[in-house]
Amino acid sequence: MIYLDYHATTPVDRRVADCICHYMTEEFGNASSTDHAWGDRAEAAIQQAAQQVADLIGASPREIIWTSGATESINLAIQGSLLAPLSLLGGGAGGEGKHRIALMPLEHKAVLDTCRALEKRGWAELVYLQVDSKGRLDLNHLKRVCAEGVSLLCVIAANNEIGNIYPIQKIGQITQHYGIPFLCDGSQAVGKIPIQFEAWGITYLAISAHKFYGPKGVGALVVRRGYHLEPLMFGGGHQRGMRSGTLNVPGIVGLGEACRLRSLEMEEDEQAIAAKRDKLQKTLLEKIPNLVVNGDLENRLAGNLHISIPGVPNSAVIARIRHKLAISTGSACSSGVEAPSHVLQALSLPEEIADGSLRIGLGKFTTEEELNAAAEILVEAVTNIQQLSNSTK
Ligand code: PLP
């Protein structure tokens, strides 16, 4: 069985798992216990993790709020900022005292559905930013939308399906110019491409540990100094009142260690991953006639290969290979749903391209041997389906 679904999740690095295990079994203190050494050591571990996260993304450790993952971080940023009085948000609001949120149609569902829930309640109006058939963002349109006044702008750093990398630094400059808070979903980007939170003018950055060899169920929201979010959960007033609840010390230590390792190894790992991906892409293009590679090939995550084989439904491919090869038809959250993903719909691709799309995700543990075998499995399945469909014509 070959695992090529690294956008859905990654295995935990053994070095990270060892740290987590230590903080589960030996250093199990509660970071809020100020009366004894277990608490002190747990608190020190949290401080160290905050420094490790901050170092990877160019932020200050004081700007980090620990969460259960990117979904919670995104909810906290969107709901927490919109619950704050309109006057505190800068930028501007829409009609009838509603917030105006600008976002790309190909954001992750964590962003889209949070915004849509606020829209449904009548608290916000949504403005969709324009993208082309490769998913590239129209920056001129974005500037016009910002000039008209927006309470919050949401742009993903790297897309979880087609792998596009967005010009976050440029977008940060635009939002700073107009004084608009900027939420960047960094789930697929942090630990894979350089991100500079402070220097690029990001207001809120969502991070998820399980996308870069850390554990599931832990993440962070980086909140720029001077910005306050209304809490979504009330309790012990942890984390400056923005997110109550006992800290998940082992998970946070794991997130910190995963960030430390990425700071050291990201550049080299990602170059090697891109080389392997390019080789696989070349093989598939040679062996599968009509194969289309989707997304922005100039600005793409190293581990992403999003393909379509027109006339070959992706569900037929998955049915044939699922016991040998783990790839996906879309994001983990929406697989199992038969319709093309909202990301592909946003690109307005022809139906047979959307129906024949497959997401392949490589990571640092992917080997050449696995990729050679994966290519064979895919080519065999596709040839099989094509022969069958030709014989029934
Ligand atoms: N945003 C993006 C781009 C993602 O890929 C994911 C995970 O699938 C999320 C948000 C949600 O992250 P989490 O699983 O940490 O809630």
Coordinates of C-alpha atoms and ligand atoms in Angstrom, one line a residue:
M1 CA 0.0 0.0 0.0
I2 CA 1.5 3.3 -1.1
Y3 CA 0.5 6.5 0.6
L4 CA 0.3 9.6 -1.6
D5 CA -2.3 11.7 0.2
Y6 CA 0.0 14.1 2.1
H7 CA -2.5 17.0 1.7
A8 CA -5.0 15.1 3.8
T9 CA -2.5 14.4 6.5
T10 CA 1.1 13.4 7.1
P11 CA 2.7 10.7 9.2
V12 CA 4.1 12.1 12.5
D13 CA 7.9 12.4 12.3
R14 CA 9.4 9.9 14.7
R15 CA 11.5 12.6 16.4
V16 CA 8.2 14.6 17.0
A17 CA 6.5 11.5 18.3
D18 CA 9.3 10.9 20.8
C19 CA 8.9 14.4 22.2
I20 CA 5.1 14.0 22.5
C21 CA 5.5 10.7 24.3
H22 CA 7.9 12.3 26.8
Y23 CA 5.3 15.0 27.6
M24 CA 2.5 12.5 27.9
T25 CA 4.3 10.1 30.3
E26 CA 7.1 11.9 32.1
E27 CA 6.5 15.7 31.9
F28 CA 2.7 15.5 32.2
G29 CA 2.2 18.7 34.2
N30 CA -0.5 21.2 33.6
A31 CA 1.0 24.4 32.2
S32 CA -1.4 26.5 34.3
S33 CA -0.3 24.8 37.6
T34 CA 1.9 27.6 39.1
D35 CA 2.3 25.9 42.5
H36 CA 4.9 23.2 41.6
A37 CA 7.7 22.2 39.3
W38 CA 5.6 20.0 37.0
G39 CA 3.6 23.1 36.1
D40 CA 6.7 25.2 35.7
R41 CA 8.3 22.7 33.3
A42 CA 5.1 22.3 31.3
E43 CA 4.9 26.1 31.0
A44 CA 8.5 26.3 30.0
A45 CA 7.8 23.7 27.2
I46 CA 4.9 25.8 25.9
Q47 CA 7.2 28.9 25.8
Q48 CA 9.8 26.9 23.9
A49 CA 7.2 25.7 21.4
A50 CA 5.9 29.2 20.9
Q51 CA 9.4 30.3 20.1
Q52 CA 9.8 27.4 17.6
V53 CA 6.6 28.2 15.8
A54 CA 7.4 31.9 15.8
D55 CA 10.9 31.3 14.4
L56 CA 9.5 29.3 11.5
I57 CA 7.0 32.0 10.4
G58 CA 8.7 35.2 11.4
A59 CA 6.3 36.1 14.3
S60 CA 6.7 36.9 17.9
P61 CA 6.0 34.0 20.4
R62 CA 3.5 36.3 22.2
E63 CA 1.3 36.4 19.0
I64 CA 0.6 32.7 19.2
I65 CA -2.7 31.2 20.4
W66 CA -2.9 27.4 20.6
T67 CA -5.9 25.7 19.2
S68 CA -7.1 22.3 18.2
G69 CA -6.2 22.8 14.6
A70 CA -6.7 25.1 11.6
T71 CA -10.5 24.7 11.6
E72 CA -10.7 26.2 15.1
S73 CA -8.1 28.8 14.3
I74 CA -10.1 29.9 11.3
N75 CA -13.3 30.0 13.2
L76 CA -11.7 32.0 16.0
A77 CA -10.2 34.5 13.5
I78 CA -13.4 35.0 11.5
Q79 CA -16.1 34.8 14.2
G80 CA -13.8 36.4 16.9
S81 CA -13.1 39.4 14.8
L82 CA -16.6 39.9 13.5
L83 CA -18.0 39.7 17.1
A84 CA -15.8 42.7 17.9
P85 CA -17.4 46.1 17.3
L86 CA -17.3 47.2 13.7
S87 CA -15.4 50.4 14.7
L88 CA -12.5 48.3 15.9
L89 CA -12.0 46.5 12.6
G90 CA -10.8 49.3 10.3
G91 CA -11.2 48.9 6.6
G92 CA -15.0 49.4 6.5
A93 CA -18.2 47.6 6.6
G94 CA -21.0 46.7 4.2
G95 CA -24.5 48.1 4.1
E96 CA -26.9 48.0 7.1
G97 CA -24.1 47.6 9.6
K98 CA -23.1 44.2 8.2
H99 CA -19.5 43.1 7.9
R100 CA -18.2 42.6 4.5
I101 CA -15.9 39.7 4.1
A102 CA -13.8 39.2 0.9
L103 CA -12.7 35.7 0.1
M104 CA -11.7 33.4 -2.7
P105 CA -14.2 30.8 -3.9
L106 CA -11.5 28.2 -3.5
E107 CA -10.8 28.7 0.1
H108 CA -11.0 25.6 2.4
K109 CA -14.5 24.8 3.7
A110 CA -13.3 25.9 7.2
V111 CA -13.2 29.4 5.8
L112 CA -16.1 29.2 3.3
D113 CA -18.6 27.6 5.6
T114 CA -17.8 29.8 8.6
C115 CA -18.3 32.9 6.3
R116 CA -21.5 31.4 4.9
A117 CA -22.9 30.7 8.3
L118 CA -22.4 34.4 9.2
E119 CA -24.0 35.4 6.0
K120 CA -27.0 33.1 6.6
R121 CA -27.4 34.8 10.0
G122 CA -27.5 38.1 8.4
W123 CA -24.2 39.3 10.1
A124 CA -22.0 39.5 7.0
E125 CA -22.1 39.9 3.3
L126 CA -19.6 38.0 1.2
V127 CA -17.6 39.3 -1.7
Y128 CA -15.9 36.6 -3.8
L129 CA -12.6 37.4 -5.4
Q130 CA -12.0 36.5 -9.0
V131 CA -9.9 33.5 -10.0
D132 CA -9.1 32.1 -13.5
S133 CA -9.3 28.5 -14.8
K134 CA -5.9 27.8 -13.2
G135 CA -7.1 29.1 -9.9
R136 CA -4.9 32.2 -10.1
L137 CA -6.2 35.2 -8.2
D138 CA -6.9 38.5 -10.0
L139 CA -5.0 41.0 -7.9
N140 CA -6.5 44.0 -9.6
H141 CA -10.0 42.8 -8.7
L142 CA -8.8 42.3 -5.1
K143 CA -7.5 45.9 -5.0
R144 CA -10.8 47.2 -6.2
V145 CA -12.7 45.2 -3.6
C146 CA -10.3 46.4 -0.8
A147 CA -10.7 50.0 -2.0
E148 CA -14.5 49.7 -1.6
G149 CA -14.0 48.7 2.1
V150 CA -13.9 45.3 3.7
S151 CA -14.0 44.2 7.3
L152 CA -11.9 41.1 6.7
L153 CA -10.0 39.6 3.7
C154 CA -9.4 35.8 3.6
V155 CA -6.8 34.3 1.2
I156 CA -5.4 30.8 1.6
A157 CA -1.6 30.6 1.3
A158 CA -1.6 27.3 -0.6
N159 CA -4.6 25.4 -1.9
N160 CA -5.2 21.9 -0.5
E161 CA -6.5 20.5 -3.8
I162 CA -4.7 22.1 -6.8
G163 CA -1.7 23.1 -4.7
N164 CA -1.6 26.8 -5.9
I165 CA 0.6 29.1 -3.9
Y166 CA -0.8 32.6 -3.6
P167 CA 1.2 35.9 -3.5
I168 CA 0.7 36.5 0.3
Q169 CA 3.4 39.1 0.5
K170 CA 1.7 41.2 -2.2
I171 CA -1.7 40.7 -0.7
G172 CA -0.4 41.8 2.7
Q173 CA 0.9 45.0 1.2
I174 CA -2.5 45.8 -0.3
T175 CA -4.4 45.0 2.9
Q176 CA -2.0 47.1 5.0
H177 CA -2.4 50.0 2.5
Y178 CA -6.2 49.9 3.1
G179 CA -6.0 49.0 6.8
I180 CA -7.9 45.7 6.3
P181 CA -7.4 42.7 8.6
F182 CA -6.0 39.8 6.6
L183 CA -6.7 36.2 7.5
C184 CA -4.3 33.8 5.8
D185 CA -5.1 30.0 6.0
G186 CA -1.5 28.7 6.1
S187 CA -2.5 25.0 6.7
Q188 CA -0.9 23.6 3.6
A189 CA 1.8 26.2 3.3
V190 CA 3.5 26.5 6.7
G191 CA 6.5 24.2 6.9
K192 CA 6.6 23.8 3.1
I193 CA 7.2 27.3 1.8
P194 CA 8.7 30.4 3.5
I195 CA 6.1 32.6 5.3
Q196 CA 6.9 35.8 7.0
F197 CA 4.0 36.8 9.3
E198 CA 5.3 40.1 10.5
A199 CA 7.1 41.3 7.5
W200 CA 4.3 40.4 5.0
G201 CA 1.6 42.2 7.0
I202 CA -0.6 39.1 7.8
T203 CA -3.1 39.8 10.6
Y204 CA -4.2 36.2 11.4
L205 CA -2.4 33.1 10.3
A206 CA -4.0 29.6 10.8
I207 CA -1.6 26.7 11.3
S208 CA -2.3 22.9 11.5
A209 CA 0.4 20.5 12.9
H210 CA -0.7 17.4 11.1
K211 CA 0.0 18.9 7.7
F212 CA 3.8 19.0 8.3
Y213 CA 4.6 15.8 10.2
G214 CA 3.1 16.9 13.6
P215 CA 0.2 15.4 15.4
K216 CA -3.5 15.8 14.6
G217 CA -5.8 17.9 16.8
V218 CA -3.4 20.7 17.5
G219 CA -2.7 24.0 15.7
A220 CA -2.3 27.7 16.3
L221 CA -3.7 31.0 15.3
V222 CA -1.1 33.7 15.1
V223 CA -2.7 37.0 16.0
R224 CA -0.9 40.2 15.1
R225 CA 0.0 42.4 18.0
G226 CA -2.7 45.0 18.7
Y227 CA -5.6 42.9 17.4
H228 CA -8.1 41.4 19.8
L229 CA -10.5 38.5 19.1
E230 CA -13.7 37.9 21.0
P231 CA -13.5 34.3 22.5
L232 CA -15.7 31.6 21.1
M233 CA -15.3 29.6 24.3
F234 CA -15.5 30.8 27.8
G235 CA -13.7 29.2 30.7
G236 CA -10.5 29.7 32.7
G237 CA -9.4 32.8 30.7
H238 CA -6.4 31.0 29.3
Q239 CA -4.4 32.6 26.4
R240 CA -5.3 36.2 27.2
G241 CA -8.9 35.3 27.4
M242 CA -9.1 34.5 23.6
R243 CA -9.1 30.7 24.0
S244 CA -9.9 29.1 27.3
G245 CA -9.1 25.5 28.1
T246 CA -6.2 23.5 29.5
L247 CA -3.4 23.5 27.1
N248 CA -2.6 20.3 25.1
V249 CA 1.0 20.3 26.3
P250 CA 2.1 17.1 24.4
G251 CA 0.4 18.3 21.2
I252 CA 1.9 21.8 21.5
V253 CA 5.3 20.4 22.1
G254 CA 4.9 18.2 19.1
L255 CA 3.8 21.2 17.0
G256 CA 6.9 23.2 18.2
E257 CA 9.3 20.4 17.4
A258 CA 7.7 19.9 14.0
C259 CA 8.3 23.6 13.3
R260 CA 11.9 23.4 14.5
L261 CA 12.6 20.5 12.2
R262 CA 10.9 22.3 9.3
S263 CA 13.0 25.4 9.9
L264 CA 16.1 23.2 9.5
E265 CA 15.0 20.8 6.8
M266 CA 12.2 22.4 4.8
E267 CA 14.3 23.8 1.9
E268 CA 16.2 20.7 1.2
D269 CA 13.2 18.4 1.6
E270 CA 10.9 20.4 -0.6
Q271 CA 13.5 20.5 -3.4
A272 CA 13.8 16.8 -3.3
I273 CA 10.0 16.4 -3.2
A274 CA 9.5 18.7 -6.2
A275 CA 12.1 16.7 -8.2
K276 CA 10.2 13.4 -7.5
R277 CA 6.9 15.1 -8.3
D278 CA 8.2 16.4 -11.6
K279 CA 9.5 12.9 -12.6
L280 CA 6.1 11.3 -11.7
Q281 CA 4.3 14.0 -13.7
K282 CA 6.6 13.4 -16.7
T283 CA 6.0 9.6 -16.6
L284 CA 2.2 10.0 -16.4
L285 CA 2.2 12.6 -19.2
E286 CA 4.1 10.2 -21.4
K287 CA 2.0 7.1 -20.6
I288 CA -1.5 8.5 -20.4
P289 CA -2.6 10.4 -23.5
N290 CA -4.7 13.5 -22.9
L291 CA -3.7 13.7 -19.3
V292 CA -4.1 17.3 -18.0
V293 CA -2.3 18.8 -15.1
N294 CA -4.5 21.3 -13.2
G295 CA -3.7 24.4 -11.3
D296 CA -1.0 27.0 -11.6
L297 CA 2.1 25.1 -12.6
E298 CA 4.4 28.1 -12.0
N299 CA 3.3 28.5 -8.4
R300 CA 2.6 25.1 -6.9
L301 CA 3.4 23.2 -3.7
A302 CA 6.3 20.8 -4.3
G303 CA 4.3 17.8 -3.2
N304 CA 1.2 18.5 -5.3
L305 CA 0.2 16.8 -8.5
H306 CA -3.4 17.4 -9.5
I307 CA -4.3 15.6 -12.7
S308 CA -7.4 15.0 -14.9
I309 CA -7.9 12.3 -17.4
P310 CA -10.9 13.3 -19.5
G311 CA -13.4 10.5 -20.1
V312 CA -12.0 8.5 -17.2
P313 CA -14.2 9.1 -14.1
N314 CA -12.1 9.5 -11.0
S315 CA -14.4 7.3 -9.0
A316 CA -13.7 4.4 -11.4
V317 CA -9.9 4.9 -10.9
I318 CA -10.2 5.0 -7.1
A319 CA -12.4 1.9 -7.1
R320 CA -9.6 0.0 -8.9
I321 CA -6.6 1.2 -7.0
R322 CA -7.8 2.0 -3.5
H323 CA -6.4 -1.2 -2.0
K324 CA -2.9 -0.5 -3.4
L325 CA -2.6 3.3 -3.7
A326 CA -3.9 6.1 -1.4
I327 CA -4.7 9.1 -3.5
S328 CA -7.8 11.2 -3.5
T329 CA -10.5 12.8 -5.6
G330 CA -10.5 16.0 -3.6
S331 CA -10.0 17.2 -0.1
A332 CA -10.4 14.8 2.8
C333 CA -13.4 16.6 4.2
S334 CA -15.4 16.3 1.0
S335 CA -14.3 12.9 -0.3
G336 CA -17.3 10.5 -0.3
V337 CA -19.4 13.3 -1.8
E338 CA -20.0 12.5 -5.5
A339 CA -20.1 16.1 -6.9
P340 CA -16.9 17.8 -8.1
S341 CA -15.2 19.8 -5.4
H342 CA -16.0 23.4 -4.9
V343 CA -12.4 24.2 -5.9
L344 CA -12.8 22.7 -9.3
Q345 CA -16.2 24.3 -9.7
A346 CA -14.6 27.7 -9.0
L347 CA -12.2 27.1 -11.8
S348 CA -15.2 26.5 -14.2
L349 CA -13.4 23.5 -15.8
P350 CA -15.2 21.4 -18.4
E351 CA -17.2 18.7 -16.8
E352 CA -15.0 15.8 -18.0
I353 CA -11.9 17.5 -16.6
A354 CA -13.6 17.9 -13.2
D355 CA -15.0 14.4 -13.2
G356 CA -11.7 12.9 -14.1
S357 CA -9.6 14.7 -11.5
L358 CA -7.2 13.1 -9.0
R359 CA -5.1 14.6 -6.3
I360 CA -1.7 13.1 -5.7
G361 CA 0.2 14.3 -2.6
L362 CA 3.9 13.6 -2.0
G363 CA 5.8 14.1 1.2
K364 CA 9.2 13.8 2.6
F365 CA 8.9 10.1 3.2
T366 CA 7.8 9.3 -0.4
T367 CA 10.4 7.2 -2.2
E368 CA 11.3 6.8 -5.9
E369 CA 10.3 3.2 -5.7
E370 CA 6.9 4.1 -4.4
L371 CA 6.4 6.6 -7.2
N372 CA 7.5 4.1 -9.9
A373 CA 5.0 1.6 -8.5
A374 CA 2.3 4.2 -8.2
A375 CA 2.7 5.3 -11.8
E376 CA 2.3 1.7 -12.9
I377 CA -0.8 1.1 -10.8
L378 CA -2.4 4.3 -12.2
V379 CA -1.5 3.7 -15.8
E380 CA -2.8 0.1 -15.6
A381 CA -6.1 1.2 -14.0
V382 CA -6.6 4.0 -16.6
T383 CA -5.8 1.8 -19.5
N384 CA -8.2 -0.8 -18.2
I385 CA -11.1 1.7 -17.9
Q386 CA -10.4 3.1 -21.3
Q387 CA -10.4 -0.4 -22.9
L388 CA -13.6 -1.3 -21.2
S389 CA -15.3 1.9 -22.3
N390 CA -14.0 1.5 -25.9
S391 CA -15.3 -2.1 -26.0
T392 CA -18.8 -1.0 -24.9
K393 CA -19.1 1.8 -27.5
Ligands
PLP1 N1 -7.4 24.6 5.7 C1 -6.8 23.8 4.8 C2 -6.2 24.5 3.5 C3 -6.7 22.5 5.0 O1 -6.1 21.7 4.1 C4 -7.2 21.9 6.2 C5 -7.2 20.5 6.4 O2 -7.7 19.7 5.7 C6 -7.8 22.8 7.1 C7 -7.9 24.1 6.8 C8 -8.4 22.3 8.4 O3 -7.3 21.9 9.2 P1 -7.5 21.0 10.5 O4 -7.6 19.6 10.1 O5 -6.3 21.2 11.4 O6 -8.8 21.4 11.2

